[in-house]
Coordinates of C-alpha atoms in Angstrom, one line a residue:
Chain V
M92 CA -14.9 56.3 -32.6
I93 CA -15.7 59.7 -33.5
R94 CA -14.6 62.2 -30.7
S95 CA -17.0 63.4 -28.3
D96 CA -16.4 67.3 -29.3
I97 CA -16.7 66.7 -33.3
V98 CA -20.3 65.3 -32.5
R99 CA -21.2 68.4 -30.4
L100 CA -20.2 70.6 -33.0
Y101 CA -22.1 68.4 -35.5
K102 CA -24.8 68.8 -33.2
T103 CA -24.8 71.9 -32.8
V104 CA -24.9 72.2 -36.9
H105 CA -27.0 70.3 -37.7
T106 CA -30.3 72.0 -35.1
W107 CA -29.6 75.5 -37.0
T108 CA -29.6 74.3 -40.3
G109 CA -32.4 72.1 -39.4
I110 CA -34.2 74.9 -37.8
S111 CA -33.5 77.2 -40.5
C112 CA -34.7 74.6 -43.6
G113 CA -37.3 73.1 -41.4
F114 CA -40.8 74.8 -42.9
A115 CA -39.8 75.2 -46.4
L116 CA -38.6 71.2 -46.2
F117 CA -42.0 70.6 -44.8
I118 CA -43.1 72.1 -47.5
A119 CA -41.8 70.7 -50.5
F120 CA -41.9 67.2 -49.4
Y121 CA -45.4 66.9 -48.4
A122 CA -46.8 68.8 -51.9
G123 CA -44.3 66.5 -53.6
A124 CA -46.0 63.5 -51.9
L125 CA -48.3 64.6 -53.8
T126 CA -46.9 65.1 -56.9
M127 CA -46.0 61.9 -56.8
F128 CA -50.1 61.5 -57.9
K129 CA -49.9 64.4 -59.6
E130 CA -51.6 62.0 -62.9
P131 CA -55.0 61.3 -60.7
I132 CA -55.1 64.3 -59.1
A133 CA -54.8 66.0 -62.4
R134 CA -57.6 63.1 -63.8
W135 CA -59.6 63.7 -61.0
A136 CA -59.4 67.3 -61.3
S137 CA -60.4 67.7 -64.8
P138 CA -64.0 68.3 -65.8
P139 CA -65.8 66.3 -68.4
A140 CA -64.8 66.5 -71.4
V141 CA -65.3 65.4 -75.5
G142 CA -62.3 62.6 -74.8
V143 CA -60.2 60.4 -76.8
A144 CA -62.9 58.0 -77.8
A145 CA -65.2 60.8 -79.7
V146 CA -62.2 59.9 -82.9
P147 CA -60.8 56.2 -83.1
L148 CA -57.1 56.0 -83.7
D149 CA -58.0 55.0 -86.9
D150 CA -60.0 58.0 -88.2
A151 CA -56.9 60.2 -86.2
P152 CA -55.4 61.2 -89.8
R153 CA -58.5 63.3 -91.0
L154 CA -58.5 65.1 -87.2
L155 CA -54.7 65.3 -87.8
E156 CA -55.3 67.0 -91.2
L157 CA -57.6 69.4 -91.1
V158 CA -55.8 71.0 -87.6
A159 CA -52.8 71.3 -89.3
A160 CA -54.3 72.8 -92.5
A161 CA -56.5 75.6 -90.0
H162 CA -54.1 76.0 -87.1
P163 CA -50.4 76.7 -89.1
Q164 CA -49.0 77.5 -86.0
A165 CA -50.1 74.2 -84.1
R166 CA -48.7 72.5 -87.0
E167 CA -45.1 74.2 -85.9
E168 CA -45.6 73.9 -82.4
G169 CA -46.6 70.4 -81.9
I170 CA -49.7 68.5 -82.2
K171 CA -50.4 66.3 -79.5
L172 CA -52.6 63.0 -79.8
H173 CA -53.5 61.2 -77.1
L174 CA -53.5 57.7 -76.4
R175 CA -54.6 56.9 -73.3
G176 CA -58.1 57.7 -72.7
H177 CA -57.3 59.2 -69.1
E178 CA -60.1 62.0 -68.0
N179 CA -56.9 64.6 -68.1
E180 CA -57.0 64.6 -72.4
P181 CA -60.2 66.8 -73.8
A182 CA -59.7 65.3 -77.0
R183 CA -58.6 63.4 -79.2
V184 CA -55.7 66.2 -80.0
T185 CA -54.9 69.1 -78.3
W186 CA -52.1 72.1 -78.8
E187 CA -50.6 75.2 -77.4
E188 CA -50.6 79.0 -78.9
D189 CA -49.5 81.9 -78.3
A190 CA -51.9 84.3 -76.7
P191 CA -51.8 88.1 -77.9
H192 CA -48.4 89.3 -76.0
E193 CA -48.4 92.6 -74.5
E194 CA -45.2 94.3 -74.0
G195 CA -43.4 93.6 -70.7
Q196 CA -45.9 91.0 -70.1
P197 CA -44.6 87.3 -69.9
H198 CA -45.6 84.9 -72.8
D199 CA -48.7 82.9 -72.8
H200 CA -50.4 80.3 -74.7
V201 CA -53.6 80.2 -74.9
H202 CA -54.3 76.1 -75.1
W203 CA -56.3 73.7 -77.5
W204 CA -58.5 71.2 -78.0
A205 CA -60.4 69.0 -81.5
T206 CA -62.1 66.4 -82.3
L207 CA -64.6 65.3 -84.8
K208 CA -67.9 66.2 -85.5
P209 CA -70.4 63.7 -86.6
D210 CA -70.8 65.0 -90.4
G211 CA -67.1 64.4 -90.2
T212 CA -65.5 68.4 -89.8
L213 CA -63.4 69.8 -87.6
L214 CA -64.7 71.1 -84.0
A215 CA -61.8 73.2 -82.3
Q216 CA -62.4 75.0 -79.3
P217 CA -59.8 77.2 -76.7
E218 CA -60.4 75.5 -73.3
E219 CA -57.8 75.7 -70.6
P220 CA -57.6 72.0 -68.6
S221 CA -56.9 72.7 -65.0
E222 CA -53.7 73.6 -63.5
L223 CA -54.3 72.5 -60.3
A224 CA -51.3 69.4 -60.2
D225 CA -48.9 72.0 -61.6
F226 CA -49.9 74.1 -58.8
I227 CA -49.2 71.7 -56.2
N228 CA -46.2 70.9 -57.9
E229 CA -45.1 74.9 -57.9
I230 CA -45.9 74.5 -54.0
H231 CA -43.3 71.7 -54.0
M232 CA -41.0 73.6 -56.2
S233 CA -40.5 77.6 -54.7
V234 CA -42.6 76.4 -51.5
G235 CA -45.8 78.9 -52.9
I236 CA -43.0 81.7 -53.3
P237 CA -43.1 83.6 -56.3
Q238 CA -40.4 81.4 -58.7
A239 CA -37.8 84.1 -59.2
A240 CA -36.7 84.3 -55.6
G241 CA -39.0 80.9 -54.4
L242 CA -36.2 79.1 -56.4
P243 CA -32.9 80.9 -55.8
L244 CA -34.3 80.0 -52.3
M245 CA -35.0 76.6 -52.0
G246 CA -32.1 75.6 -53.5
L247 CA -30.1 77.6 -50.4
V248 CA -32.6 75.3 -48.6
S249 CA -31.3 71.8 -50.2
L250 CA -27.4 72.7 -49.7
L251 CA -28.3 73.2 -46.0
Y252 CA -30.5 70.5 -45.9
G253 CA -27.2 68.1 -47.7
V254 CA -25.1 69.5 -44.5
A255 CA -27.9 68.8 -42.3
L256 CA -27.9 65.3 -43.3
I257 CA -24.2 64.4 -43.3
A258 CA -24.0 66.3 -40.0
G259 CA -27.5 64.1 -38.6
V260 CA -25.7 61.1 -39.7
I261 CA -22.3 62.1 -38.4
V262 CA -24.0 62.7 -34.3
L263 CA -25.7 59.3 -34.6
L264 CA -22.7 57.4 -35.7
P265 CA -21.2 56.9 -32.3
T266 CA -24.5 54.7 -31.0
L267 CA -26.0 54.3 -33.9
V268 CA -26.2 50.4 -33.7
K269 CA -27.4 51.1 -29.9
D270 CA -30.1 53.5 -30.9
F271 CA -31.0 52.4 -34.3
F272 CA -32.3 49.4 -33.0
A273 CA -34.3 50.5 -30.4
L274 CA -37.2 52.5 -30.5
R275 CA -37.7 53.0 -26.4
V276 CA -41.6 54.1 -26.4
G277 CA -42.6 55.0 -23.0
K278 CA -42.1 57.9 -20.1
N279 CA -39.5 59.7 -21.7
L280 CA -41.7 61.0 -25.3
K281 CA -38.2 63.5 -25.9
R282 CA -36.2 60.1 -26.5
M283 CA -39.0 58.8 -28.1
W284 CA -39.4 61.5 -30.7
L285 CA -35.1 61.7 -31.0
D286 CA -35.5 56.9 -31.4
A287 CA -38.1 57.2 -34.1
H288 CA -36.5 60.9 -35.8
N289 CA -33.7 58.9 -36.1
V290 CA -35.3 55.3 -37.5
V291 CA -36.8 57.3 -40.5
G292 CA -34.0 59.4 -41.4
I293 CA -31.7 56.8 -41.6
T294 CA -33.6 54.3 -43.1
A295 CA -34.6 57.1 -45.3
L296 CA -31.2 58.6 -46.0
P297 CA -30.1 57.6 -49.3
F298 CA -33.4 59.3 -50.4
H299 CA -32.9 62.2 -48.7
L300 CA -28.6 62.5 -50.1
V301 CA -29.7 62.2 -53.8
M302 CA -32.8 64.4 -53.0
A303 CA -30.6 67.5 -51.5
I304 CA -28.4 67.0 -54.6
T305 CA -30.3 66.4 -57.7
A306 CA -32.4 69.6 -55.1
I307 CA -29.8 71.9 -55.7
A308 CA -29.0 71.5 -59.3
L309 CA -32.8 71.9 -60.6
C310 CA -32.9 75.2 -58.6
W311 CA -30.1 76.4 -59.4
K312 CA -30.3 76.0 -62.9
G313 CA -29.5 79.3 -64.0
E314 CA -27.0 80.2 -61.7
L315 CA -24.7 77.4 -61.8
W316 CA -24.9 78.0 -65.8
S317 CA -23.2 81.6 -65.3
A318 CA -21.0 79.8 -62.8
Q319 CA -19.6 77.7 -65.7
E320 CA -20.1 79.8 -68.1
V321 CA -17.0 81.7 -66.0
A322 CA -15.3 78.9 -64.4
I323 CA -15.3 76.5 -66.7
F324 CA -16.2 77.1 -70.2
G325 CA -15.0 80.5 -71.0
D326 CA -18.6 81.3 -73.4
R327 CA -18.5 78.2 -74.8
Q328 CA -20.9 76.4 -73.0
A329 CA -23.5 76.9 -75.9
I330 CA -21.8 74.3 -77.9
L331 CA -22.3 71.9 -75.1
M332 CA -25.9 72.7 -74.4
D333 CA -26.5 72.8 -77.9
R334 CA -24.9 68.7 -78.1
D335 CA -27.1 68.1 -75.0
N336 CA -30.2 69.2 -77.0
G337 CA -29.4 67.0 -79.7
P338 CA -31.8 64.5 -79.4
F339 CA -34.6 66.4 -78.9
E340 CA -34.3 68.6 -81.7
V341 CA -36.8 68.5 -84.3
P342 CA -35.4 68.0 -88.5
K343 CA -35.8 72.0 -90.3
P344 CA -38.8 71.7 -92.2
T345 CA -38.4 71.4 -96.3
G346 CA -41.3 73.1 -96.8
E347 CA -42.0 70.2 -99.2
A348 CA -45.7 68.4 -98.4
A349 CA -45.3 64.5 -98.6
A350 CA -47.9 61.9 -97.5
M351 CA -47.8 61.1 -93.9
M352 CA -47.7 57.5 -92.0
A353 CA -51.0 57.0 -89.7
P354 CA -50.9 57.2 -86.2
A355 CA -52.0 53.5 -86.4
Q356 CA -49.2 52.4 -88.3
L357 CA -46.6 54.9 -86.1
L358 CA -47.4 52.6 -83.6
R359 CA -46.7 49.9 -84.7
K360 CA -43.5 50.8 -86.6
L361 CA -42.3 52.1 -82.9
E362 CA -43.2 48.5 -81.4
E363 CA -41.1 46.2 -84.0
Q364 CA -38.1 49.1 -83.2
V365 CA -38.3 49.8 -79.8
P366 CA -40.5 47.0 -77.8
D367 CA -39.4 48.1 -74.5
L368 CA -40.9 52.1 -75.0
Q369 CA -44.6 52.5 -73.8
P370 CA -45.6 55.7 -75.2
S371 CA -48.1 59.0 -73.3
F372 CA -49.1 60.5 -76.1
L373 CA -47.3 61.8 -79.3
V374 CA -46.6 65.3 -81.2
F375 CA -46.1 65.8 -84.1
K376 CA -44.4 68.4 -85.2
N377 CA -44.3 70.2 -89.2
Y378 CA -47.5 67.8 -90.2
G379 CA -47.4 67.2 -93.7
D380 CA -44.1 67.9 -94.4
T381 CA -41.5 65.7 -96.1
A382 CA -39.0 66.2 -92.5
A383 CA -41.9 65.5 -90.2
A384 CA -41.4 64.0 -87.2
V385 CA -43.0 62.7 -84.2
R386 CA -41.9 62.7 -81.1
V387 CA -43.0 59.6 -78.7
P388 CA -41.8 60.3 -74.9
G389 CA -42.7 57.2 -72.6
A390 CA -41.6 54.7 -70.2
E391 CA -38.5 52.8 -70.8
R392 CA -40.3 48.7 -69.2
G393 CA -36.4 47.9 -66.8
H394 CA -35.4 51.6 -66.6
V395 CA -35.6 54.5 -64.6
G396 CA -35.6 57.8 -66.7
D397 CA -38.3 60.6 -67.7
T398 CA -41.0 59.3 -69.0
H399 CA -42.1 63.5 -70.5
L400 CA -38.9 64.5 -72.3
G401 CA -37.1 61.0 -73.1
G402 CA -38.2 58.7 -75.8
V403 CA -37.9 58.4 -79.4
M404 CA -38.4 60.4 -82.6
L405 CA -39.8 59.2 -85.5
S406 CA -39.9 59.8 -89.1
A407 CA -44.1 60.9 -89.1
V408 CA -43.6 60.2 -93.0
T409 CA -41.9 56.5 -93.1
G410 CA -42.1 55.7 -89.1
D411 CA -38.6 55.1 -88.6
V412 CA -36.8 56.2 -85.7
L413 CA -35.0 59.5 -86.2
K414 CA -33.5 60.1 -82.9
D415 CA -33.0 58.1 -79.7
G416 CA -30.5 59.4 -77.7
A417 CA -32.6 60.6 -75.3
L418 CA -33.9 56.6 -74.6
P419 CA -32.8 55.2 -71.8
S420 CA -31.3 51.8 -73.0
R421 CA -29.7 53.9 -76.0
Q422 CA -28.3 56.8 -73.4
D423 CA -24.7 57.4 -73.6
P424 CA -23.1 57.1 -70.3
D425 CA -23.7 60.3 -68.9
R426 CA -27.0 60.9 -69.9
R427 CA -27.9 57.7 -68.7
A428 CA -26.0 59.2 -65.0
A429 CA -27.8 62.3 -65.2
E430 CA -31.4 61.0 -66.1
T431 CA -30.8 58.6 -63.2
L432 CA -30.7 60.7 -60.7
Y433 CA -33.0 63.0 -62.2
G434 CA -35.7 60.2 -62.4
L435 CA -34.4 59.5 -58.7
H436 CA -35.9 62.7 -57.5
T437 CA -39.3 62.9 -59.7
G438 CA -39.6 58.7 -58.8
Q439 CA -39.6 57.9 -62.7
Y440 CA -39.3 54.4 -62.4
E441 CA -40.9 50.9 -62.7
G442 CA -44.7 52.2 -62.3
L443 CA -46.6 52.6 -59.2
T444 CA -45.4 50.6 -56.8
I445 CA -42.0 53.3 -56.6
K446 CA -44.9 56.2 -56.3
W447 CA -45.9 54.6 -53.8
A448 CA -42.6 53.4 -51.7
Y449 CA -41.6 57.7 -52.5
F450 CA -45.6 58.6 -51.5
F451 CA -44.4 57.3 -48.0
L452 CA -41.3 58.5 -48.6
G453 CA -42.2 62.1 -48.9
L454 CA -44.2 62.2 -45.7
A455 CA -42.2 60.4 -43.8
G456 CA -39.6 63.8 -45.1
A457 CA -42.5 66.2 -44.2
W458 CA -42.4 64.5 -40.5
L459 CA -38.9 64.2 -40.0
F460 CA -38.8 68.1 -40.2
Y461 CA -41.6 68.6 -37.9
T462 CA -40.1 66.4 -35.4
G463 CA -37.2 67.7 -35.7
N464 CA -38.6 71.0 -34.7
L465 CA -40.3 69.1 -32.1
L466 CA -36.8 68.1 -30.8
W467 CA -35.3 71.2 -30.7
I468 CA -38.3 72.3 -28.6
E469 CA -38.7 69.7 -26.1
T470 CA -34.6 70.1 -25.6
R471 CA -34.8 73.5 -24.6
R472 CA -38.2 73.1 -22.4
K473 CA -37.7 74.3 -19.4
K474 CA -38.6 71.7 -16.4
A475 CA -40.9 72.3 -14.1
R476 CA -38.9 72.6 -10.7
D477 CA -40.9 70.9 -7.7
G478 CA -43.5 73.2 -6.6
G479 CA -42.8 76.4 -8.9
A480 CA -44.3 77.1 -12.4
V481 CA -41.8 77.8 -14.8
E482 CA -43.0 80.0 -18.3
Q483 CA -41.6 78.8 -21.0
S484 CA -39.4 80.9 -23.1
R485 CA -40.8 83.2 -26.6
S486 CA -38.1 81.2 -29.0
T487 CA -39.8 77.9 -28.1
R488 CA -43.5 79.5 -28.2
L489 CA -42.8 81.1 -30.9
L490 CA -41.0 78.2 -33.2
G491 CA -44.1 76.1 -31.6
S492 CA -46.8 77.9 -33.3
A493 CA -45.0 78.2 -36.6
T494 CA -44.5 74.7 -36.4
V495 CA -47.7 74.0 -36.3
G496 CA -49.1 76.9 -38.8
V497 CA -46.7 76.7 -41.3
C498 CA -47.2 72.5 -41.6
L499 CA -51.2 72.2 -41.1
G500 CA -51.6 75.5 -43.2
C501 CA -49.5 73.6 -45.7
V502 CA -51.9 70.7 -45.2
A503 CA -55.0 72.1 -45.1
G504 CA -54.3 74.4 -47.3
L505 CA -53.7 71.6 -50.1
S506 CA -56.3 69.8 -49.4
L507 CA -58.8 72.5 -49.6
S508 CA -57.0 73.9 -52.8
I509 CA -58.2 70.5 -54.6
V510 CA -61.4 70.2 -53.7
A511 CA -62.4 73.8 -54.8
A512 CA -61.3 72.1 -58.2
K513 CA -65.1 70.8 -58.4
W514 CA -66.9 73.4 -56.5
L515 CA -65.4 76.5 -58.5
H516 CA -65.2 74.7 -61.7
G517 CA -67.9 76.5 -64.3
R518 CA -68.7 79.3 -60.9
V519 CA -65.6 81.9 -61.4
A520 CA -63.8 82.9 -64.5
D521 CA -59.8 82.0 -63.8
L522 CA -60.4 78.3 -61.2
N523 CA -56.3 77.9 -61.8
H524 CA -55.7 81.4 -60.1
W525 CA -58.4 80.6 -57.8
H526 CA -56.4 77.4 -56.6
A527 CA -53.6 79.9 -55.4
V528 CA -56.6 82.0 -54.2
V529 CA -57.7 79.4 -51.5
Y530 CA -54.2 78.2 -51.1
Y531 CA -52.6 81.2 -49.6
V532 CA -55.4 81.9 -48.0
V533 CA -56.2 78.9 -46.1
F534 CA -52.6 78.8 -45.5
L535 CA -51.7 82.6 -44.5
G536 CA -54.6 82.3 -41.8
S537 CA -53.7 79.7 -40.2
I538 CA -50.4 81.1 -39.9
A539 CA -52.5 83.3 -37.9
W540 CA -54.8 81.2 -36.3
A541 CA -51.6 79.0 -34.7
F542 CA -49.4 82.6 -33.8
A543 CA -53.3 84.0 -31.9
R544 CA -54.3 80.9 -30.1
G545 CA -50.9 78.9 -29.1
A546 CA -49.6 76.1 -30.2
A547 CA -51.7 73.9 -28.4
R548 CA -54.8 74.7 -29.2
S549 CA -54.0 75.6 -32.4
A550 CA -52.4 72.3 -33.1
V551 CA -56.5 71.0 -32.9
H552 CA -57.9 73.2 -34.7
L553 CA -56.0 73.2 -37.4
L554 CA -55.8 69.1 -37.5
C555 CA -59.6 68.9 -37.2
L556 CA -59.4 71.7 -40.8
S557 CA -56.7 69.8 -41.8
A558 CA -59.2 66.3 -42.0
A559 CA -61.8 68.0 -42.8
A560 CA -60.3 69.5 -45.4
T561 CA -59.3 66.4 -46.7
M562 CA -62.3 64.5 -46.3
A563 CA -63.9 67.1 -48.5
I564 CA -62.2 65.9 -50.8
P565 CA -64.2 62.4 -50.7
L566 CA -66.8 64.4 -50.1
T567 CA -67.3 66.3 -52.9
T568 CA -67.1 63.3 -55.4
L569 CA -69.9 61.9 -53.2
T570 CA -72.5 64.9 -53.1
A571 CA -71.5 65.6 -57.1
L572 CA -72.8 61.6 -57.6
L573 CA -75.5 62.5 -55.4
F574 CA -76.5 65.1 -56.5
P575 CA -75.6 66.2 -60.4
A576 CA -78.2 69.3 -60.3
L577 CA -74.5 70.9 -58.9
G578 CA -72.4 70.3 -62.4
M579 CA -69.8 68.4 -60.6
W580 CA -68.9 64.9 -61.7
A581 CA -67.5 62.0 -60.5
H582 CA -65.0 60.1 -62.3
G583 CA -64.9 56.4 -62.3
S584 CA -61.4 55.5 -63.1
A585 CA -59.4 53.6 -60.5
A586 CA -57.1 56.6 -60.3
T587 CA -59.4 59.0 -59.9
L588 CA -61.1 56.8 -56.9
G589 CA -57.8 56.4 -55.8
V590 CA -57.6 59.7 -55.3
D591 CA -60.8 60.2 -53.1
V592 CA -60.1 57.0 -50.9
V593 CA -56.0 57.9 -50.4
A594 CA -57.8 61.6 -48.7
F595 CA -60.3 59.5 -47.1
M596 CA -57.8 57.5 -45.7
G597 CA -55.4 61.0 -45.0
A598 CA -57.9 62.7 -43.4
L599 CA -58.4 59.7 -40.8
C600 CA -54.9 60.2 -39.9
F601 CA -55.2 63.6 -39.4
A602 CA -58.1 63.3 -37.0
W603 CA -56.7 60.4 -35.4
M604 CA -54.1 63.0 -35.0
A605 CA -56.1 65.8 -34.0
V606 CA -57.4 63.6 -30.5
A607 CA -53.9 62.4 -29.6
T608 CA -53.3 66.2 -29.5
L609 CA -56.1 67.2 -27.7
R610 CA -55.5 64.6 -25.0
R611 CA -51.9 65.6 -24.3
T612 CA -53.0 69.0 -24.3
R613 CA -55.2 68.8 -21.7
H614 CA -52.9 65.9 -19.8
G615 CA -49.4 65.8 -20.6
P616 CA -47.0 67.8 -18.6
A617 CA -48.0 71.7 -18.0
D618 CA -45.6 73.2 -18.9
S619 CA -44.6 72.3 -22.3
V620 CA -45.7 74.1 -24.9
W621 CA -48.1 71.6 -26.5
S622 CA -50.5 71.6 -23.2
I623 CA -53.4 74.3 -22.8
R624 CA -53.4 74.5 -19.2
K625 CA -51.1 76.3 -16.2
P626 CA -47.7 74.8 -15.2
G627 CA -49.1 73.6 -11.6
Q628 CA -52.5 73.0 -12.4
A629 CA -53.4 69.9 -12.1
S630 CA -54.5 67.4 -15.0
A631 CA -58.2 67.6 -15.9
L632 CA -59.0 63.9 -14.9
S633 CA -58.6 63.2 -11.0
T634 CA -56.2 60.2 -12.1
P635 CA -52.9 61.4 -13.9
V636 CA -52.9 59.7 -17.6
P637 CA -49.6 59.0 -19.0
A638 CA -48.9 61.6 -22.1
D639 CA -49.0 59.8 -25.2
A640 CA -47.4 61.3 -28.3
Chain H
M235 CA -5.2 65.1 -34.2
A236 CA -4.2 67.1 -30.8
G237 CA -6.4 69.4 -29.0
E238 CA -10.0 70.4 -29.6
I239 CA -12.1 71.2 -32.5
R240 CA -12.5 74.8 -32.5
P241 CA -15.8 75.8 -33.8
D242 CA -15.0 78.7 -35.6
W243 CA -19.0 79.3 -37.0
W244 CA -18.2 81.8 -39.8
G245 CA -14.6 81.0 -40.4
K246 CA -15.7 77.6 -41.5
T247 CA -18.8 78.0 -42.9
S248 CA -17.8 80.9 -45.3
A249 CA -15.0 78.3 -46.2
G250 CA -17.4 75.3 -47.0
A251 CA -19.7 77.3 -48.8
I252 CA -17.4 79.5 -50.7
L253 CA -14.2 77.2 -51.2
G254 CA -17.1 74.1 -51.4
L255 CA -18.5 75.9 -54.6
G256 CA -15.1 76.3 -56.2
L257 CA -13.9 73.2 -55.9
A258 CA -17.0 71.4 -57.3
L259 CA -17.0 74.0 -60.3
S260 CA -13.0 73.0 -60.6
L261 CA -13.4 69.5 -60.5
T262 CA -16.3 69.1 -62.2
G263 CA -15.1 71.2 -65.2
L264 CA -12.2 68.8 -64.8
Y265 CA -14.0 66.0 -65.1
A266 CA -16.0 67.9 -68.4
Y267 CA -12.6 68.1 -69.8
L268 CA -10.6 65.2 -68.9
G269 CA -13.7 62.4 -68.3
P270 CA -14.0 59.8 -70.7
G271 CA -13.9 61.1 -74.0
G272 CA -13.5 64.4 -72.9
I273 CA -14.5 67.1 -73.9
D274 CA -16.1 66.0 -77.2
A275 CA -17.7 63.1 -74.7
P276 CA -21.0 62.4 -75.9
G277 CA -24.0 65.4 -75.5
G278 CA -25.7 63.5 -72.2
R279 CA -22.4 64.6 -70.3
Y280 CA -23.6 68.0 -69.5
S281 CA -26.6 67.2 -67.8
L282 CA -25.2 65.5 -65.4
M283 CA -22.4 68.8 -64.5
R284 CA -25.1 69.8 -62.4
F285 CA -25.8 66.9 -60.5
L286 CA -21.6 66.5 -59.7
E287 CA -21.3 70.0 -58.9
A288 CA -24.2 69.9 -56.0
F289 CA -22.4 66.2 -54.9
V290 CA -19.2 67.9 -54.5
W291 CA -20.4 71.0 -52.7
I292 CA -22.6 69.6 -50.3
T293 CA -20.2 66.8 -49.1
V294 CA -17.1 69.3 -48.9
F295 CA -19.6 72.2 -46.6
G296 CA -20.7 68.7 -44.5
F297 CA -17.7 67.9 -44.3
C298 CA -15.8 70.8 -43.4
F299 CA -16.7 71.9 -40.1
L300 CA -14.3 68.5 -38.9
F301 CA -11.2 71.2 -39.7
R302 CA -9.6 72.2 -36.7
S303 CA -10.0 76.2 -36.7
G304 CA -11.6 78.4 -39.9
R305 CA -8.0 79.3 -40.7
A306 CA -6.9 75.6 -41.7
A307 CA -10.5 75.2 -43.2
W308 CA -9.4 78.0 -45.3
A309 CA -5.8 76.9 -45.9
W310 CA -6.5 73.2 -46.8
L311 CA -9.1 73.8 -49.1
G312 CA -7.7 77.0 -50.9
A313 CA -5.1 75.1 -51.3
A314 CA -7.2 72.3 -53.0
N315 CA -9.2 75.1 -54.9
L316 CA -5.4 76.7 -56.3
I317 CA -4.7 73.1 -57.5
A318 CA -7.9 72.2 -59.2
F319 CA -8.2 75.8 -60.6
A320 CA -4.7 75.6 -62.1
A321 CA -5.2 72.2 -63.8
L322 CA -8.7 73.4 -64.8
F323 CA -7.2 76.8 -66.5
A324 CA -5.0 74.8 -68.3
C325 CA -7.5 72.6 -69.7
R326 CA -9.1 75.4 -70.7
F327 CA -6.3 76.7 -72.8
H328 CA -5.2 73.6 -74.4
F329 CA -8.5 72.0 -75.8
F330 CA -10.2 75.9 -76.4
A331 CA -6.5 77.2 -77.6

């Protein structure tokens, strides 16, 4: 049995770590849940393009040769050959080149795509792809604060989040059996929210522990590197880093020309040698050289793993496997452990089922932090005494407003940022910049609104805004379909339709929450921060209605 | 255990944050030198280290409030750090002489 003084102590630890991290974690989890469908969102946001189908795989060798000859930098940096025919693959091949660089500015890249004209000549064009999905991922990683400050901050948040998890479990342990199997829906609202908070927290505990651990390692990559350099390695860390990067290192070009194996044949050779690898795309390095190599990232059936960096490297001349140290089934035990942890963070295993599970776990996590804040407020809520009106304290009112503004501002901001991908395409010069503008305007505006109008009123307004912004996603697609003259598009693939369908259902959920909140603000206990009535004032209805959420 | 546990927020939090990191680095360092295959183990060990550090850090930080007082937290965790770092530096000089 855990002593009551320990439980009390850890309750304080849980409260303060939770309250201080709640906002950042809500944003990280909500945006993180969306990144599970990064790929479909990127496809949804990509304008119609030439596409992969314009150049059959059998004609790819000619396209690769022309690109390698005309773009020496692409040859060096790697020419990406697309295989899947997704909407976010603008053509059969793409690559990046360095943008003209100004002193003191960060290095920038120009994205190119290339296809074959009907007469067999090369058509190559620079065009920036939609970075919407990357923007959502950035919000997930650093909650919208510039990364130089945002990542270290999120490292700290993750550390405190880990402590909050341990503290929460210690607090719950003595009454776990009693509390865990009970969701007491009823008059005592605080009890119900606490029960729900506990059920969601405990059932998803392994998920949350993995997230806390991996997020610290990912956010504080640089800081931990420096700490390791001082404490563990002296100045010999570089040797180990080189060894770690071994499986990804490309052979040096020899300068002698060689005939390249055709991509179709390379894929057959790959199938023979590594049957379980499902290639996402091929990257040709030093095309035309005797030491030319092909990186083949992809998922390996039956393994958790990095589907972006992992995979194998083939010789582009013979198709033989050059390196397979990054392939899940052939990794050394330490790399396997590391990559499994990373894969557990990013939901990279066994395809769609886990992606959906992570999507809901992420949303449930966001909800956990939202309810955590609510519980803090409810705990501090002063109960109206017989006849006496009670004013809520400043701290509970401010935290109520902040919770509503930050959480719902993030939801509405992300939805409208997604919508902007179609409405602003072709109408603004730098669409990728506008994704951020839309998000920040909505996010900051929502916070301002929440403080101006108070938690109760603004919660209803902002939930309506979230519902409308999210509903705008499928409506935009519908509009594009009905009015082609607007210059928008409606892709028909299952993945992009999935984005519309999920957004539609999400919008209904937000609308339902708006209605429930409205009811509570009108008929719930008047002394709550969630009420729009003055304490002591009678319910808007003649008969009192029991408050429900 | 006898007597009430003292909150000592500053003492315990600083012990958890600072000495937790120290223990995380030293124990992970020891694993790097002494784990299967030693310091010449295949490359992947390096990728794993940060995850191990995060795990030890969270664990120490999370449970350090169980110490009876801030002073006790600093004493016990400090001693653990001293031992772990002594072993780590011994490894460093042994393997990188």
